[in-house]
Short mmCIF file of C-alpha atoms in Angstrom, two decimals:
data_model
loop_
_atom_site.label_atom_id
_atom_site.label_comp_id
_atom_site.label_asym_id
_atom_site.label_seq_id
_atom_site.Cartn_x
_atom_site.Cartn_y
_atom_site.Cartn_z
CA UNK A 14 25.08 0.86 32.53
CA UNK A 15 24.91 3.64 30.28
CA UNK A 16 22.09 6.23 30.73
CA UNK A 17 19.85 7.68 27.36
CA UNK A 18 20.32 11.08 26.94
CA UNK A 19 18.47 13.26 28.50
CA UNK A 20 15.81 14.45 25.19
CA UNK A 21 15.16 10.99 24.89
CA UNK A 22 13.61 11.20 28.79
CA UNK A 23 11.83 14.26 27.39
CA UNK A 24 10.37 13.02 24.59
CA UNK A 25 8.70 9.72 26.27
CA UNK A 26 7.39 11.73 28.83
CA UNK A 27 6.07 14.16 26.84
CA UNK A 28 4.34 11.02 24.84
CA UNK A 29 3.30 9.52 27.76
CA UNK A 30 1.86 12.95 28.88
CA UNK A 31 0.01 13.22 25.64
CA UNK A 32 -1.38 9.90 25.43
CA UNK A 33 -2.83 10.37 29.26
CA UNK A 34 -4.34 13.48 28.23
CA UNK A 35 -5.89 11.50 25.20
CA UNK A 36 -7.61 9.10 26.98
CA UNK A 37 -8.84 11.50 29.81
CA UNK A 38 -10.48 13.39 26.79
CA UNK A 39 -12.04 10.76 25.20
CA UNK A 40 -13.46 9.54 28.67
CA UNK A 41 -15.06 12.87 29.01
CA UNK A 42 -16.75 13.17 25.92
CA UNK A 43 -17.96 9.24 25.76
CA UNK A 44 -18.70 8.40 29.86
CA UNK A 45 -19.05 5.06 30.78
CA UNK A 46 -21.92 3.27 29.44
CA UNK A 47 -25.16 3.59 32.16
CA UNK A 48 -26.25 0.40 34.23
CA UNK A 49 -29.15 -0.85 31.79
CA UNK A 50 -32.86 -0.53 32.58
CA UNK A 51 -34.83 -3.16 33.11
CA UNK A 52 -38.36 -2.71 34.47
CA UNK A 53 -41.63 -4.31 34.86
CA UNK A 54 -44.81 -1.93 34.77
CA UNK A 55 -48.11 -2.85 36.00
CA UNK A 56 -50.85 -1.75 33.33
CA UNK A 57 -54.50 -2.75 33.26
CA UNK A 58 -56.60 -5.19 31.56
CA UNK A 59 -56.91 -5.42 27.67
CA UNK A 60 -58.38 -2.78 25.78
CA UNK A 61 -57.92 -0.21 28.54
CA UNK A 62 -55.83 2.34 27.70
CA UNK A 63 -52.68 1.48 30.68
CA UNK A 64 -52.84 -1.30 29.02
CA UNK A 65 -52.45 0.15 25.16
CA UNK A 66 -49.76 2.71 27.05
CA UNK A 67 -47.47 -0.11 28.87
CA UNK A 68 -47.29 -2.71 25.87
CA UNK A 69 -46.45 1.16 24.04
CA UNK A 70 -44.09 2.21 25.96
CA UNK A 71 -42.51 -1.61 25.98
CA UNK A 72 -42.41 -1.58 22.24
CA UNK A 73 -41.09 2.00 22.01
CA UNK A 74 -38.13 1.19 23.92
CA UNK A 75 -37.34 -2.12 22.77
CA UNK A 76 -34.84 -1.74 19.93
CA UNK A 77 -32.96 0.04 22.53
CA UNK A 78 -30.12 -2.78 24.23
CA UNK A 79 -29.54 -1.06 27.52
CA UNK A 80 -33.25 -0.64 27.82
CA UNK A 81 -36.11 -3.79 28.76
CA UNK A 82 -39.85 -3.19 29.74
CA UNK A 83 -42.01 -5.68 30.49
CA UNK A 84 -45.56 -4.53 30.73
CA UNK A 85 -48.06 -7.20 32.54
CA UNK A 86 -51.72 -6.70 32.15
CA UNK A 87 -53.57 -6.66 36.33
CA UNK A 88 -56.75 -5.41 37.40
CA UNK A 89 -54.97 -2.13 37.52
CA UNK A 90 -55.11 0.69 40.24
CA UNK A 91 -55.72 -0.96 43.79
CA UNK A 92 -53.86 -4.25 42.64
CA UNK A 93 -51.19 -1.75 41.14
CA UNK A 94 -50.57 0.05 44.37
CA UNK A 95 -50.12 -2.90 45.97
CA UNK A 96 -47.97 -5.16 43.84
CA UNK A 97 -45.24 -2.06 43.67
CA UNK A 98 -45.50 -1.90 47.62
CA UNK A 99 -44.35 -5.20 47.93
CA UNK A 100 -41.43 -5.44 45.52
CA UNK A 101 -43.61 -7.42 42.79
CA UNK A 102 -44.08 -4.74 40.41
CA UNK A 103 -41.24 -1.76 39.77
CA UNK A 104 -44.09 0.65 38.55
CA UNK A 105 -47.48 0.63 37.84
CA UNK A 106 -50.60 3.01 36.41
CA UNK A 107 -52.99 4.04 39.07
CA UNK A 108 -55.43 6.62 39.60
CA UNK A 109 -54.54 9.39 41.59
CA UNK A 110 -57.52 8.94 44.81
CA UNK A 111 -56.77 5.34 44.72
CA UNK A 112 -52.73 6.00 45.01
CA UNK A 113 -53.79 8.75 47.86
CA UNK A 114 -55.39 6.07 50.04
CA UNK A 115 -52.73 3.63 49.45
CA UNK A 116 -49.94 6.46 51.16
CA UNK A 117 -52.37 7.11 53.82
CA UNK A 118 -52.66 3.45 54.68
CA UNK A 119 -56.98 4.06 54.32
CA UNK A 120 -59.37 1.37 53.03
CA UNK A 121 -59.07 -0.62 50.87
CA UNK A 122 -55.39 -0.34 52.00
CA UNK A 123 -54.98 -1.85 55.55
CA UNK A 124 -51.58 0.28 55.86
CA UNK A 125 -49.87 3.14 54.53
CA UNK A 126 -47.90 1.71 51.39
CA UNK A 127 -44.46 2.50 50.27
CA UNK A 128 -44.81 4.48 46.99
CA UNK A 129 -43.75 7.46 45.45
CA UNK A 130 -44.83 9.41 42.35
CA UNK A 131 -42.91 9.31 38.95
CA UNK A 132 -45.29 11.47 36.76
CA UNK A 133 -48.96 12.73 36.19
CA UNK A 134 -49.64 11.36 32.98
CA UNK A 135 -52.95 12.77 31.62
CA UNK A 136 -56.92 12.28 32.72
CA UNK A 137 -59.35 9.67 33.22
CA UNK A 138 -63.39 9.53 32.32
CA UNK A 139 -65.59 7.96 34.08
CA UNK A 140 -67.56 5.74 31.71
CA UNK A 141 -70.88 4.46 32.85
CA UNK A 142 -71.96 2.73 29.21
CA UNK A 143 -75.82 1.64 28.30
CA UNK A 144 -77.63 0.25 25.90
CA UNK A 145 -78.62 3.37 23.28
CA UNK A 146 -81.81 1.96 23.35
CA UNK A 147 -82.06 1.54 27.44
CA UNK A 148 -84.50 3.91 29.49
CA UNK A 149 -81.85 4.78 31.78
CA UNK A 150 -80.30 8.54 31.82
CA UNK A 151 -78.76 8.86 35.10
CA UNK A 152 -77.55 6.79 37.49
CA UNK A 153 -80.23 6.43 40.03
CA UNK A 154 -82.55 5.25 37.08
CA UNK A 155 -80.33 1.47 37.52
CA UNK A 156 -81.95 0.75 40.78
CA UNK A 157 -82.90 -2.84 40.38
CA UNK A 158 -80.45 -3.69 37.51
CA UNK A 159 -77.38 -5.52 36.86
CA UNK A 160 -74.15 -3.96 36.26
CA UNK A 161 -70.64 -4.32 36.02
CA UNK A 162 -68.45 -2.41 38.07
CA UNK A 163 -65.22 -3.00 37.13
CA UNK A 164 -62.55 -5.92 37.60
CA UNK A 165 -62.10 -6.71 41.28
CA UNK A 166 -58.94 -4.41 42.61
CA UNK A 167 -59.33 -1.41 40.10
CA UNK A 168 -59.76 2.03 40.33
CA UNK A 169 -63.03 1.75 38.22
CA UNK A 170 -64.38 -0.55 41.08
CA UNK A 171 -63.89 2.16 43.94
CA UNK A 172 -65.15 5.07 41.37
CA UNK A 173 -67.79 2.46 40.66
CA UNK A 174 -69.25 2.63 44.58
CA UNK A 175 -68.60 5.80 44.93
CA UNK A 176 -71.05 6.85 42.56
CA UNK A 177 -73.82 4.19 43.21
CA UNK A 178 -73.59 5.76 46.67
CA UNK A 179 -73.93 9.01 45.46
CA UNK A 180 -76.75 7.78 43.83
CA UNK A 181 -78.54 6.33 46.65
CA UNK A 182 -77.76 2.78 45.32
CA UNK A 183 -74.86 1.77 47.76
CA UNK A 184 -74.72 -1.96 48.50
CA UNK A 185 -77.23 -3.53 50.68
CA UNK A 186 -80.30 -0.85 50.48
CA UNK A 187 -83.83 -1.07 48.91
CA UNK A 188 -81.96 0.27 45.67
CA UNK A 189 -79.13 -2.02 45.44
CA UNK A 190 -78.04 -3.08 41.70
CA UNK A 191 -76.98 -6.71 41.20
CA UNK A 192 -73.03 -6.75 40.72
CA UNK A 193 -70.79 -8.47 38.39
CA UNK A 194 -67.16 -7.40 38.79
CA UNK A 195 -65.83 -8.28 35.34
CA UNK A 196 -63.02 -6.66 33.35
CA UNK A 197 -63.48 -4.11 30.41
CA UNK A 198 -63.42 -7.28 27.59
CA UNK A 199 -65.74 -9.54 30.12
CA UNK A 200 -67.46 -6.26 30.15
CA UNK A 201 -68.50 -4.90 26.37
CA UNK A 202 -69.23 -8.66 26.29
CA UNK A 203 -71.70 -8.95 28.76
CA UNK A 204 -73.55 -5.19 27.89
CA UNK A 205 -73.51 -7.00 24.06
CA UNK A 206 -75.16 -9.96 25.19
CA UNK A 207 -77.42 -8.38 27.18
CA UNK A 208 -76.55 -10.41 30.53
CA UNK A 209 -75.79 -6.75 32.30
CA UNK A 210 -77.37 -3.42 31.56
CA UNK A 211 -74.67 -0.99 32.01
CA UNK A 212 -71.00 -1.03 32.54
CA UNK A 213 -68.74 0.97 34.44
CA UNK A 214 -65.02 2.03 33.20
CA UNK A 215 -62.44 4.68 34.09
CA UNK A 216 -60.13 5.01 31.21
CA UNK A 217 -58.37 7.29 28.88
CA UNK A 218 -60.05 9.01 25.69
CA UNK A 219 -61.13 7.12 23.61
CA UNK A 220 -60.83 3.50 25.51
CA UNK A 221 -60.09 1.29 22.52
CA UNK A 222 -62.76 -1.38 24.24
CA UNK A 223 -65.48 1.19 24.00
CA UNK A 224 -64.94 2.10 20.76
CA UNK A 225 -65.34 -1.22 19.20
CA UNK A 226 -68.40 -1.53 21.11
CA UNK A 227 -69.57 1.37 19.68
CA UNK A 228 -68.59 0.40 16.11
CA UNK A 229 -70.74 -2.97 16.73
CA UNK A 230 -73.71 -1.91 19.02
CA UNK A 231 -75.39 1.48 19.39
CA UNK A 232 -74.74 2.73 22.76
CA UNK A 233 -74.38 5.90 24.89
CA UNK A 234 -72.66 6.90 28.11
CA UNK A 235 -74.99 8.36 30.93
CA UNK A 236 -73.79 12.10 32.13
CA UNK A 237 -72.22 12.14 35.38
CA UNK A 238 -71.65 15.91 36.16
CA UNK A 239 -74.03 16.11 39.05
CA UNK A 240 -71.90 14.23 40.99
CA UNK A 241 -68.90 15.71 40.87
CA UNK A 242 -69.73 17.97 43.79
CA UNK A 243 -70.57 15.41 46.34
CA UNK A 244 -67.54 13.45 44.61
CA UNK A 245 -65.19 16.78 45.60
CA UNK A 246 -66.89 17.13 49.04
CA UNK A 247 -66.52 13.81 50.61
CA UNK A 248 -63.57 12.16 48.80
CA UNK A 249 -61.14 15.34 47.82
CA UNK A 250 -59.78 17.18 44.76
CA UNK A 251 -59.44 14.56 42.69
CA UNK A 252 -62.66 14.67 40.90
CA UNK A 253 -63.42 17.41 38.34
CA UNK A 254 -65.93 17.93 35.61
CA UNK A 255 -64.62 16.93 31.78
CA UNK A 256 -66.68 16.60 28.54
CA UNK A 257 -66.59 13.40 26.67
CA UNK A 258 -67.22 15.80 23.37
CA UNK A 259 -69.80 13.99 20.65
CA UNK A 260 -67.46 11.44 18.26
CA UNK A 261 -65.23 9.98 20.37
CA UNK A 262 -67.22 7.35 20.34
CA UNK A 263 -68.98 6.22 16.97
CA UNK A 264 -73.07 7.84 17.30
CA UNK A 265 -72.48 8.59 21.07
CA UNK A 266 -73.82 11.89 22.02
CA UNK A 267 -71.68 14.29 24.04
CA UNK A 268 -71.78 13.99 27.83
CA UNK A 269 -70.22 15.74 31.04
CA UNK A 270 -68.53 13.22 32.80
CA UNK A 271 -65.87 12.81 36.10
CA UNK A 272 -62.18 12.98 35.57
CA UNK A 273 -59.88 11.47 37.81
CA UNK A 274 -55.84 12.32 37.03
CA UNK A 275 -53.80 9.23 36.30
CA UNK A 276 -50.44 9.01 37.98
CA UNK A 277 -47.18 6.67 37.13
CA UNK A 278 -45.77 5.10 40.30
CA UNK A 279 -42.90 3.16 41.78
CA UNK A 280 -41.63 1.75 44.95
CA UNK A 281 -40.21 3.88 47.63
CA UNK A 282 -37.22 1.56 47.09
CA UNK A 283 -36.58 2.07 43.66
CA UNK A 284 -33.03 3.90 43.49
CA UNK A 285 -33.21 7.55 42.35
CA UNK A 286 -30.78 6.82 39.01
CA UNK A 287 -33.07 4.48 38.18
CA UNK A 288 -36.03 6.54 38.99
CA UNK A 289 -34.35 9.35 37.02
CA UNK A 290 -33.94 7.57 34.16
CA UNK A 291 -37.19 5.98 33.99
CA UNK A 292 -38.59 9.69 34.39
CA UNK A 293 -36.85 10.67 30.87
CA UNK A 294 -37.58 7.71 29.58
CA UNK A 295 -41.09 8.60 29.90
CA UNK A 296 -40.45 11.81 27.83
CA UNK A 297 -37.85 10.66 25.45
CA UNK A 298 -40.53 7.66 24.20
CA UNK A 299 -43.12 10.70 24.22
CA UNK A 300 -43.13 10.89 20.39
CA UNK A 301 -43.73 7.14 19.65
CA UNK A 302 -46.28 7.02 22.29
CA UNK A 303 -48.56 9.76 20.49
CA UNK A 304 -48.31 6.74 17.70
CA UNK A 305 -49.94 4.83 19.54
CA UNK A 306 -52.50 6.48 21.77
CA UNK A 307 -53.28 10.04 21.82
CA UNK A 308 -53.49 10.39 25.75
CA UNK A 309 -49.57 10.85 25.48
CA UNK A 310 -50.08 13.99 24.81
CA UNK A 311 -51.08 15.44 27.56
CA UNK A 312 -47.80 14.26 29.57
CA UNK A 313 -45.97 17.44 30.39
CA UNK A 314 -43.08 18.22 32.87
CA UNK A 315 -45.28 21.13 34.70
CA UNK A 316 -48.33 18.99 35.14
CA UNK A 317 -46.35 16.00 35.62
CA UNK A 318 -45.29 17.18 39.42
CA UNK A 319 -49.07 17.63 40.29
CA UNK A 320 -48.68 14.22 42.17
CA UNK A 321 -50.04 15.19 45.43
CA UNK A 322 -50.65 13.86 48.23
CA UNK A 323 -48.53 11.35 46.31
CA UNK A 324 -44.95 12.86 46.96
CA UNK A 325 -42.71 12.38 43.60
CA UNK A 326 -39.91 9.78 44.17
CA UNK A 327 -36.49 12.06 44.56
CA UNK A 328 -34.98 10.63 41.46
CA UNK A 329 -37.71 12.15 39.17
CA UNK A 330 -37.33 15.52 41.37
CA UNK A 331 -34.20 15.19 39.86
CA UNK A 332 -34.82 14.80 36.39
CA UNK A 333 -37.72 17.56 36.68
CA UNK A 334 -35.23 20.00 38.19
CA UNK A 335 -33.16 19.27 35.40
CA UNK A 336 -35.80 21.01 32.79
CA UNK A 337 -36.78 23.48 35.47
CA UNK A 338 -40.38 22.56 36.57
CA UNK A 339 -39.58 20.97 39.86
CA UNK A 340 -39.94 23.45 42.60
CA UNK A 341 -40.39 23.20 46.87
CA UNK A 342 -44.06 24.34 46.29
CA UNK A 343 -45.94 21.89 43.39
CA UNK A 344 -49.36 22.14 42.56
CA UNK A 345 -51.98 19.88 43.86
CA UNK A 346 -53.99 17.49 41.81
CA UNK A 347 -55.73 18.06 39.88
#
């Protein structure tokens, strides 16, 4: 059989060559598609603001194919840490002293729980709402009264006894208030109707809840600085003083009040990729968020690492180290 000439040998090759080199190019500047995205995120109930930030950050991302978030409404923080600890949840809101007892296994948690840290997101308030027309100005004065402290297995609930201890109104004494343990809706409903006299709430500013209270029904929050001490002194650093400055709520005076940081968490499971990407996810879908609640605002890759005791899960070390904020040595919270 006859052979082809040599420069015909040449030439294919040298096709062949090129077209290789082609395809190794365009594979470098287009990689491979990413494994798509698909979480659900614990929030809070409706009208808080993890709530108004989940279903955000759901709708943000949803004309996006490779990305799905399903956002389910719980009785947030305690119920939150505990639902991503057991594989039910893939992240969740919590506040940061509830998500410290839950990795130190201490009550309410029977066991330390497998979670890790994907972001600080921005501060809480401490909301104790009355009547504007009530006699009570701090919260000793609701000795003897019924209150609401917050849906069963949220952070609002543990702030909640907290303070009526503080107070000198824990459960069980001479002082005790009658409780209802009712969500923020079941709440504003019941301070409206008059069946409680004040309400407790942790939640962003402003909590859309409150605010349509206070567009209906004159009302006012009760100062809380004094606390914040004792708060600092027998729980830890999470506590710090914040002002709740006049208008944020329609004809609410200004008060000092407790914030508490609020912290994004996952699994210890979770892979890092995914982690990672769910990290810059959060930022990426910054913009929209602002949309849709101001609180986005505040989410920042330097305060974002202030997790601890909560360690950050080692994908979002990752993705911090990748904009240069995550170090060996992070700030405490707050």
């Amino acid at each position: 059989m006859a052979r082809p000439p040599n420069h015909r040998l040449w030439a294919t090759t040298r096709i062949l060559s090129t077209g290789l080199l082609i395809v190794c190019l365009l594979s470098w500047s287009h990689p491979p598609r990413s494994e798509p995205l698909r979480l659900t995120i614990g929030t809070g109930g409706s009208g808080g603001v993890y709530h108004v930030y989940g279903a955000g950050l759901a709708r943000a991302t949803g004309p996006d194919p490779n990305t799905r978030i399903t956002a389910l409404t719980t009785a947030a923080s305690v119920e939150n840490n505990r639902l991503v600890a057991s594989g039910a949840l893939d992240a969740a809101f919590t506040l940061a002293d509830v998500a410290a007892l839950a990795v130190e296994g201490r009550e309410p948690f029977d066991r330390p729980l497998p979670i890790k840290a994907i972001a600080r997101l921005y501060d809480n308030y401490t909301h104790v709402v009355v009547r504007a027309d009530s006699p009570y100005e701090e919260v000793a004065d609701l000795a003897g009264t019924t209150v609401s402290v917050g849906a069963r297995g949220s952070g609002t609930e543990m702030i909640a006894e907290r303070l009526l201890d503080t107070a000198g109104l824990a459960e069980g004494t001479d002082s005790d208030v009658t409780r209802h343990r009712l969500s923020i809706g079941g709440s504003v409903r019941a301070l409206e109707d008059e069946r409680i006299d004040a309400f407790f709430w942790s939640g962003g500013l402003p909590t859309q809840a409150v605010s349509d209270l206070a567009a209906r029904t004159p009302v006012r929050l009760l100062d809380l600085s004094e606390h914040v001490p004792t708060l600092v002194d027998e729980h830890g650093e999470f506590y710090s003083e914040l002002p709740v400055p006049a208008g944020t709520y329609e004809n609410v005076p200004a008060v000092r009040t407790i914030g508490v940081p609020s912290l994004m968490v996952a699994g210890s499971r979770m892979p890092d990729r995914t982690a990672r990407e769910f990290t810059r996810l959060l930022f990426e879908s910054q913009n929209a968020l602002v949309e849709i609640h101001p609180v986005a605002l505040h989410l920042h890759p330097r305060s974002a690492i202030a997790t601890l005791p909560v360690p950050l899960h080692p994908g979002a070390t990752t993705y911090y180290r990748s904009v240069k904020y995550a170090h060996d040595e992070r700030p405490s919270v707050p």
